[in-house]
Amino acid sequence: MSGAGKKVTDVAFKAGKAIDWEGMAKLLVTDEARREFANLRRAFNDVNSQLETKFSQEPEPIDWEYYRKGIGSRLVDMYKQAYESVQIPKFVDKVTPEYKPKFDQLLVELKEAEENSLKESERLEKEIAEVQDLKKKLSTMTADEYFAKHPELRKKFDDEIRNNNWGY
């Protein structure tokens, strides 16, 4: 395996091991997010498997002696010399430096979205707890107790009564 190919495969393998897919999946709230996350994981695994198969295969060595017996040494030696003179250019990554800042910016935005999501989740959990508490107390609660918690409704009802607007 070539040095660059081996390095790419090793990095991809380590990156796949370092990602906590299950932990991230637990943080997802919506079905759409889960679908997109599954698509991302599938694409990541596809790329990793392609990297492993393409870069892990060494070409089979050519049995020059076998061809010398059948074709002749002069022609085989020409092909061997031409084959060995082929220079495969080294891979130069020009894409990563271009997209690395964009990826880093997306990570920052992801963290901000995560923080906002956690804050919103806390707010919604508190609201759910309040509604459940209200649901339990609603059958025994007086109007004064309810209006004490919701003064804006008391004002609205008082205004309607004062304006002789009885809702029908």
mmCIF file of N, CA and C in Angstrom, residues 14-107:
data_model
loop_
_atom_site.group_PDB
_atom_site.id
_atom_site.type_symbol
_atom_site.label_atom_id
_atom_site.label_comp_id
_atom_site.label_asym_id
_atom_site.label_seq_id
_atom_site.Cartn_x
_atom_site.Cartn_y
_atom_site.Cartn_z
ATOM 1 N N LYS A 14 -9.591 5.822 12.208
ATOM 2 C CA LYS A 14 -9.541 6.416 13.543
ATOM 3 C C LYS A 14 -10.683 7.397 13.750
ATOM 4 N N ALA A 15 -11.003 8.156 12.709
ATOM 5 C CA ALA A 15 -12.107 9.117 12.816
ATOM 6 C C ALA A 15 -13.416 8.386 13.060
ATOM 7 N N GLY A 16 -13.609 7.261 12.383
ATOM 8 C CA GLY A 16 -14.831 6.484 12.574
ATOM 9 C C GLY A 16 -14.938 5.936 13.973
ATOM 10 N N LYS A 17 -13.825 5.548 14.559
ATOM 11 C CA LYS A 17 -13.820 5.022 15.922
ATOM 12 C C LYS A 17 -14.041 6.128 16.946
ATOM 13 N N ALA A 18 -13.568 7.340 16.659
ATOM 14 C CA ALA A 18 -13.644 8.433 17.617
ATOM 15 C C ALA A 18 -15.038 9.047 17.688
ATOM 16 N N ILE A 19 -15.865 8.825 16.717
ATOM 17 C CA ILE A 19 -17.191 9.437 16.688
ATOM 18 C C ILE A 19 -18.145 8.612 17.544
ATOM 19 N N ASP A 20 -18.822 9.280 18.461
ATOM 20 C CA ASP A 20 -19.812 8.623 19.316
ATOM 21 C C ASP A 20 -21.182 8.746 18.650
ATOM 22 N N TRP A 21 -21.421 7.867 17.685
ATOM 23 C CA TRP A 21 -22.667 7.917 16.908
ATOM 24 C C TRP A 21 -23.879 7.718 17.808
ATOM 25 N N GLU A 22 -23.798 6.770 18.723
ATOM 26 C CA GLU A 22 -24.946 6.476 19.596
ATOM 27 C C GLU A 22 -25.237 7.660 20.522
ATOM 28 N N GLY A 23 -24.172 8.258 21.050
ATOM 29 C CA GLY A 23 -24.358 9.407 21.935
ATOM 30 C C GLY A 23 -24.997 10.586 21.218
ATOM 31 N N MET A 24 -24.542 10.828 19.983
ATOM 32 C CA MET A 24 -25.133 11.929 19.215
ATOM 33 C C MET A 24 -26.577 11.620 18.841
ATOM 34 N N ALA A 25 -26.866 10.359 18.536
ATOM 35 C CA ALA A 25 -28.230 9.994 18.141
ATOM 36 C C ALA A 25 -29.213 10.233 19.282
ATOM 37 N N LYS A 26 -28.763 10.060 20.524
ATOM 38 C CA LYS A 26 -29.645 10.269 21.682
ATOM 39 C C LYS A 26 -30.027 11.732 21.855
ATOM 40 N N LEU A 27 -29.216 12.638 21.318
ATOM 41 C CA LEU A 27 -29.482 14.069 21.473
ATOM 42 C C LEU A 27 -30.502 14.596 20.472
ATOM 43 N N LEU A 28 -30.803 13.810 19.445
ATOM 44 C CA LEU A 28 -31.703 14.277 18.395
ATOM 45 C C LEU A 28 -33.142 14.235 18.875
ATOM 46 N N VAL A 29 -33.896 15.261 18.502
ATOM 47 C CA VAL A 29 -35.253 15.389 19.000
ATOM 48 C C VAL A 29 -36.290 15.037 17.934
ATOM 49 N N THR A 30 -36.114 15.552 16.723
ATOM 50 C CA THR A 30 -37.139 15.370 15.696
ATOM 51 C C THR A 30 -36.839 14.162 14.813
ATOM 52 N N ASP A 31 -37.893 13.664 14.189
ATOM 53 C CA ASP A 31 -37.729 12.539 13.254
ATOM 54 C C ASP A 31 -36.904 12.951 12.049
ATOM 55 N N GLU A 32 -37.083 14.189 11.597
ATOM 56 C CA GLU A 32 -36.313 14.679 10.448
ATOM 57 C C GLU A 32 -34.816 14.700 10.776
ATOM 58 N N ALA A 33 -34.489 15.140 11.981
ATOM 59 C CA ALA A 33 -33.080 15.161 12.401
ATOM 60 C C ALA A 33 -32.526 13.745 12.468
ATOM 61 N N ARG A 34 -33.333 12.805 12.951
ATOM 62 C CA ARG A 34 -32.879 11.408 13.022
ATOM 63 C C ARG A 34 -32.629 10.843 11.628
ATOM 64 N N ARG A 35 -33.516 11.179 10.672
ATOM 65 C CA ARG A 35 -33.337 10.711 9.290
ATOM 66 C C ARG A 35 -32.054 11.290 8.698
ATOM 67 N N GLU A 36 -31.854 12.581 8.872
ATOM 68 C CA GLU A 36 -30.656 13.223 8.335
ATOM 69 C C GLU A 36 -29.398 12.651 8.983
ATOM 70 N N PHE A 37 -29.474 12.394 10.276
ATOM 71 C CA PHE A 37 -28.325 11.828 10.986
ATOM 72 C C PHE A 37 -28.025 10.420 10.475
ATOM 73 N N ALA A 38 -29.075 9.639 10.219
ATOM 74 C CA ALA A 38 -28.879 8.287 9.672
ATOM 75 C C ALA A 38 -28.247 8.367 8.283
ATOM 76 N N ASN A 39 -28.693 9.328 7.478
ATOM 77 C CA ASN A 39 -28.092 9.520 6.145
ATOM 78 C C ASN A 39 -26.622 9.905 6.261
ATOM 79 N N LEU A 40 -26.306 10.784 7.205
ATOM 80 C CA LEU A 40 -24.915 11.192 7.410
ATOM 81 C C LEU A 40 -24.055 10.000 7.821
ATOM 82 N N ARG A 41 -24.570 9.206 8.747
ATOM 83 C CA ARG A 41 -23.800 8.048 9.222
ATOM 84 C C ARG A 41 -23.596 7.036 8.095
ATOM 85 N N ARG A 42 -24.641 6.817 7.302
ATOM 86 C CA ARG A 42 -24.543 5.883 6.178
ATOM 87 C C ARG A 42 -23.506 6.376 5.160
ATOM 88 N N ALA A 43 -23.546 7.674 4.844
ATOM 89 C CA ALA A 43 -22.582 8.240 3.888
ATOM 90 C C ALA A 43 -21.162 8.142 4.444
ATOM 91 N N PHE A 44 -20.994 8.411 5.725
ATOM 92 C CA PHE A 44 -19.673 8.324 6.344
ATOM 93 C C PHE A 44 -19.144 6.891 6.258
ATOM 94 N N ASN A 45 -20.005 5.928 6.563
ATOM 95 C CA ASN A 45 -19.583 4.525 6.497
ATOM 96 C C ASN A 45 -19.270 4.099 5.063
ATOM 97 N N ASP A 46 -20.040 4.595 4.097
ATOM 98 C CA ASP A 46 -19.759 4.282 2.690
ATOM 99 C C ASP A 46 -18.395 4.815 2.265
ATOM 100 N N VAL A 47 -18.113 6.052 2.634
ATOM 101 C CA VAL A 47 -16.821 6.638 2.280
ATOM 102 C C VAL A 47 -15.692 5.858 2.944
ATOM 103 N N ASN A 48 -15.867 5.507 4.220
ATOM 104 C CA ASN A 48 -14.834 4.740 4.924
ATOM 105 C C ASN A 48 -14.594 3.392 4.256
ATOM 106 N N SER A 49 -15.663 2.703 3.882
ATOM 107 C CA SER A 49 -15.479 1.386 3.264
ATOM 108 C C SER A 49 -14.805 1.519 1.899
ATOM 109 N N GLN A 50 -15.143 2.574 1.149
ATOM 110 C CA GLN A 50 -14.477 2.793 -0.135
ATOM 111 C C GLN A 50 -12.999 3.087 0.061
ATOM 112 N N LEU A 51 -12.686 3.905 1.071
ATOM 113 C CA LEU A 51 -11.276 4.211 1.342
ATOM 114 C C LEU A 51 -10.517 2.948 1.728
ATOM 115 N N GLU A 52 -11.137 2.123 2.553
ATOM 116 C CA GLU A 52 -10.462 0.908 2.995
ATOM 117 C C GLU A 52 -10.226 -0.055 1.836
ATOM 118 N N THR A 53 -11.196 -0.188 0.940
ATOM 119 C CA THR A 53 -11.030 -1.145 -0.153
ATOM 120 C C THR A 53 -10.108 -0.611 -1.246
ATOM 121 N N LYS A 54 -10.233 0.661 -1.581
ATOM 122 C CA LYS A 54 -9.417 1.195 -2.672
ATOM 123 C C LYS A 54 -7.959 1.338 -2.281
ATOM 124 N N PHE A 55 -7.693 1.811 -1.074
ATOM 125 C CA PHE A 55 -6.319 2.112 -0.693
ATOM 126 C C PHE A 55 -5.617 0.942 -0.008
ATOM 127 N N SER A 56 -6.341 -0.094 0.327
ATOM 128 C CA SER A 56 -5.683 -1.189 1.033
ATOM 129 C C SER A 56 -5.210 -2.286 0.079
ATOM 130 N N GLN A 57 -5.554 -2.174 -1.191
ATOM 131 C CA GLN A 57 -5.169 -3.221 -2.138
ATOM 132 C C GLN A 57 -3.864 -2.864 -2.841
ATOM 133 N N GLU A 58 -2.914 -3.775 -2.735
ATOM 134 C CA GLU A 58 -1.658 -3.637 -3.470
ATOM 135 C C GLU A 58 -1.832 -4.306 -4.830
ATOM 136 N N PRO A 59 -1.263 -3.729 -5.871
ATOM 137 C CA PRO A 59 -1.352 -4.419 -7.163
ATOM 138 C C PRO A 59 -0.539 -5.713 -7.110
ATOM 139 N N GLU A 60 -1.046 -6.708 -7.788
ATOM 140 C CA GLU A 60 -0.325 -7.984 -7.821
ATOM 141 C C GLU A 60 0.957 -7.798 -8.633
ATOM 142 N N PRO A 61 2.056 -8.352 -8.161
ATOM 143 C CA PRO A 61 3.313 -8.206 -8.908
ATOM 144 C C PRO A 61 3.232 -8.946 -10.244
ATOM 145 N N ILE A 62 3.866 -8.377 -11.223
ATOM 146 C CA ILE A 62 3.859 -8.975 -12.559
ATOM 147 C C ILE A 62 4.936 -10.051 -12.622
ATOM 148 N N ASP A 63 4.566 -11.217 -13.141
ATOM 149 C CA ASP A 63 5.513 -12.325 -13.310
ATOM 150 C C ASP A 63 6.182 -12.162 -14.680
ATOM 151 N N TRP A 64 7.264 -11.398 -14.706
ATOM 152 C CA TRP A 64 7.933 -11.091 -15.963
ATOM 153 C C TRP A 64 8.510 -12.349 -16.613
ATOM 154 N N GLU A 65 8.949 -13.278 -15.811
ATOM 155 C CA GLU A 65 9.530 -14.519 -16.346
ATOM 156 C C GLU A 65 8.496 -15.312 -17.137
ATOM 157 N N TYR A 66 7.292 -15.340 -16.677
ATOM 158 C CA TYR A 66 6.216 -16.053 -17.381
ATOM 159 C C TYR A 66 6.046 -15.473 -18.788
ATOM 160 N N TYR A 67 6.050 -14.153 -18.894
ATOM 161 C CA TYR A 67 5.875 -13.505 -20.191
ATOM 162 C C TYR A 67 7.121 -13.668 -21.078
ATOM 163 N N ARG A 68 8.294 -13.691 -20.459
ATOM 164 C CA ARG A 68 9.520 -13.889 -21.235
ATOM 165 C C ARG A 68 9.500 -15.228 -21.966
ATOM 166 N N LYS A 69 8.968 -16.243 -21.304
ATOM 167 C CA LYS A 69 8.914 -17.578 -21.907
ATOM 168 C C LYS A 69 7.990 -17.596 -23.123
ATOM 169 N N GLY A 70 6.869 -16.883 -23.027
ATOM 170 C CA GLY A 70 5.889 -16.935 -24.101
ATOM 171 C C GLY A 70 6.111 -15.914 -25.200
ATOM 172 N N ILE A 71 6.607 -14.733 -24.878
ATOM 173 C CA ILE A 71 6.708 -13.653 -25.857
ATOM 174 C C ILE A 71 8.153 -13.435 -26.311
ATOM 175 N N GLY A 72 9.054 -13.513 -25.420
ATOM 176 C CA GLY A 72 10.452 -13.198 -25.741
ATOM 177 C C GLY A 72 10.950 -12.126 -24.811
ATOM 178 N N SER A 73 12.232 -12.216 -24.474
ATOM 179 C CA SER A 73 12.759 -11.331 -23.440
ATOM 180 C C SER A 73 12.908 -9.882 -23.906
ATOM 181 N N ARG A 74 13.172 -9.658 -25.181
ATOM 182 C CA ARG A 74 13.400 -8.294 -25.647
ATOM 183 C C ARG A 74 12.139 -7.434 -25.504
ATOM 184 N N LEU A 75 11.004 -7.931 -25.939
ATOM 185 C CA LEU A 75 9.744 -7.196 -25.847
ATOM 186 C C LEU A 75 9.308 -7.046 -24.385
ATOM 187 N N VAL A 76 9.467 -8.109 -23.609
ATOM 188 C CA VAL A 76 9.083 -8.059 -22.196
ATOM 189 C C VAL A 76 9.955 -7.060 -21.453
ATOM 190 N N ASP A 77 11.253 -7.031 -21.757
ATOM 191 C CA ASP A 77 12.150 -6.073 -21.110
ATOM 192 C C ASP A 77 11.757 -4.637 -21.439
ATOM 193 N N MET A 78 11.292 -4.397 -22.658
ATOM 194 C CA MET A 78 10.817 -3.058 -23.038
ATOM 195 C C MET A 78 9.611 -2.663 -22.189
ATOM 196 N N TYR A 79 8.655 -3.593 -22.083
ATOM 197 C CA TYR A 79 7.457 -3.320 -21.287
ATOM 198 C C TYR A 79 7.798 -3.144 -19.812
ATOM 199 N N LYS A 80 8.720 -3.965 -19.304
ATOM 200 C CA LYS A 80 9.117 -3.876 -17.908
ATOM 201 C C LYS A 80 9.768 -2.527 -17.633
ATOM 202 N N GLN A 81 10.648 -2.100 -18.534
ATOM 203 C CA GLN A 81 11.307 -0.811 -18.362
ATOM 204 C C GLN A 81 10.284 0.318 -18.395
ATOM 205 N N ALA A 82 9.333 0.246 -19.338
ATOM 206 C CA ALA A 82 8.294 1.276 -19.431
ATOM 207 C C ALA A 82 7.408 1.265 -18.180
ATOM 208 N N TYR A 83 7.084 0.067 -17.696
ATOM 209 C CA TYR A 83 6.247 -0.078 -16.507
ATOM 210 C C TYR A 83 6.938 0.517 -15.280
ATOM 211 N N GLU A 84 8.198 0.239 -15.121
ATOM 212 C CA GLU A 84 8.937 0.721 -13.960
ATOM 213 C C GLU A 84 9.247 2.211 -14.050
ATOM 214 N N SER A 85 9.195 2.776 -15.227
ATOM 215 C CA SER A 85 9.483 4.203 -15.364
ATOM 216 C C SER A 85 8.244 5.074 -15.129
ATOM 217 N N VAL A 86 7.097 4.443 -14.991
ATOM 218 C CA VAL A 86 5.872 5.209 -14.751
ATOM 219 C C VAL A 86 5.954 5.842 -13.362
ATOM 220 N N GLN A 87 5.746 7.141 -13.307
ATOM 221 C CA GLN A 87 5.761 7.878 -12.044
ATOM 222 C C GLN A 87 4.336 8.300 -11.709
ATOM 223 N N ILE A 88 3.836 7.816 -10.607
ATOM 224 C CA ILE A 88 2.492 8.203 -10.166
ATOM 225 C C ILE A 88 2.650 9.437 -9.285
ATOM 226 N N PRO A 89 1.987 10.521 -9.650
ATOM 227 C CA PRO A 89 2.161 11.755 -8.870
ATOM 228 C C PRO A 89 1.602 11.596 -7.451
ATOM 229 N N LYS A 90 2.228 12.282 -6.528
ATOM 230 C CA LYS A 90 1.768 12.299 -5.142
ATOM 231 C C LYS A 90 0.494 13.117 -5.054
ATOM 232 N N PHE A 91 -0.385 12.674 -4.202
ATOM 233 C CA PHE A 91 -1.642 13.385 -3.987
ATOM 234 C C PHE A 91 -1.382 14.641 -3.170
ATOM 235 N N VAL A 92 -1.859 15.764 -3.665
ATOM 236 C CA VAL A 92 -1.754 17.021 -2.948
ATOM 237 C C VAL A 92 -3.173 17.478 -2.628
ATOM 238 N N ASP A 93 -3.456 17.556 -1.363
ATOM 239 C CA ASP A 93 -4.801 17.924 -0.925
ATOM 240 C C ASP A 93 -4.985 19.426 -1.004
ATOM 241 N N LYS A 94 -5.778 19.848 -1.985
ATOM 242 C CA LYS A 94 -6.063 21.268 -2.147
ATOM 243 C C LYS A 94 -7.455 21.608 -1.641
ATOM 244 N N VAL A 95 -8.245 20.595 -1.349
ATOM 245 C CA VAL A 95 -9.634 20.807 -0.956
ATOM 246 C C VAL A 95 -9.758 21.077 0.545
ATOM 247 N N THR A 96 -9.045 20.299 1.356
ATOM 248 C CA THR A 96 -9.178 20.433 2.809
ATOM 249 C C THR A 96 -8.863 21.840 3.297
ATOM 250 N N PRO A 97 -7.766 22.461 2.859
ATOM 251 C CA PRO A 97 -7.512 23.829 3.347
ATOM 252 C C PRO A 97 -8.622 24.814 2.973
ATOM 253 N N GLU A 98 -9.267 24.562 1.849
ATOM 254 C CA GLU A 98 -10.343 25.455 1.412
ATOM 255 C C GLU A 98 -11.595 25.288 2.265
ATOM 256 N N TYR A 99 -11.912 24.058 2.635
ATOM 257 C CA TYR A 99 -13.156 23.797 3.351
ATOM 258 C C TYR A 99 -12.994 23.677 4.857
ATOM 259 N N LYS A 100 -11.786 23.613 5.352
ATOM 260 C CA LYS A 100 -11.550 23.491 6.797
ATOM 261 C C LYS A 100 -12.154 24.671 7.559
ATOM 262 N N PRO A 101 -11.931 25.932 7.131
ATOM 263 C CA PRO A 101 -12.553 27.053 7.862
ATOM 264 C C PRO A 101 -14.088 26.986 7.835
ATOM 265 N N LYS A 102 -14.634 26.569 6.708
ATOM 266 C CA LYS A 102 -16.089 26.457 6.613
ATOM 267 C C LYS A 102 -16.595 25.383 7.563
ATOM 268 N N PHE A 103 -15.884 24.267 7.629
ATOM 269 C CA PHE A 103 -16.263 23.182 8.522
ATOM 270 C C PHE A 103 -16.160 23.630 9.983
ATOM 271 N N ASP A 104 -15.085 24.349 10.309
ATOM 272 C CA ASP A 104 -14.920 24.854 11.674
ATOM 273 C C ASP A 104 -16.045 25.823 12.036
ATOM 274 N N GLN A 105 -16.442 26.663 11.079
ATOM 275 C CA GLN A 105 -17.551 27.586 11.319
ATOM 276 C C GLN A 105 -18.849 26.813 11.552
ATOM 277 N N LEU A 106 -19.051 25.755 10.794
ATOM 278 C CA LEU A 106 -20.242 24.928 10.994
ATOM 279 C C LEU A 106 -20.228 24.272 12.375
ATOM 280 N N LEU A 107 -19.055 23.879 12.843
ATOM 281 C CA LEU A 107 -18.961 23.297 14.185
ATOM 282 C C LEU A 107 -19.338 24.327 15.250
#
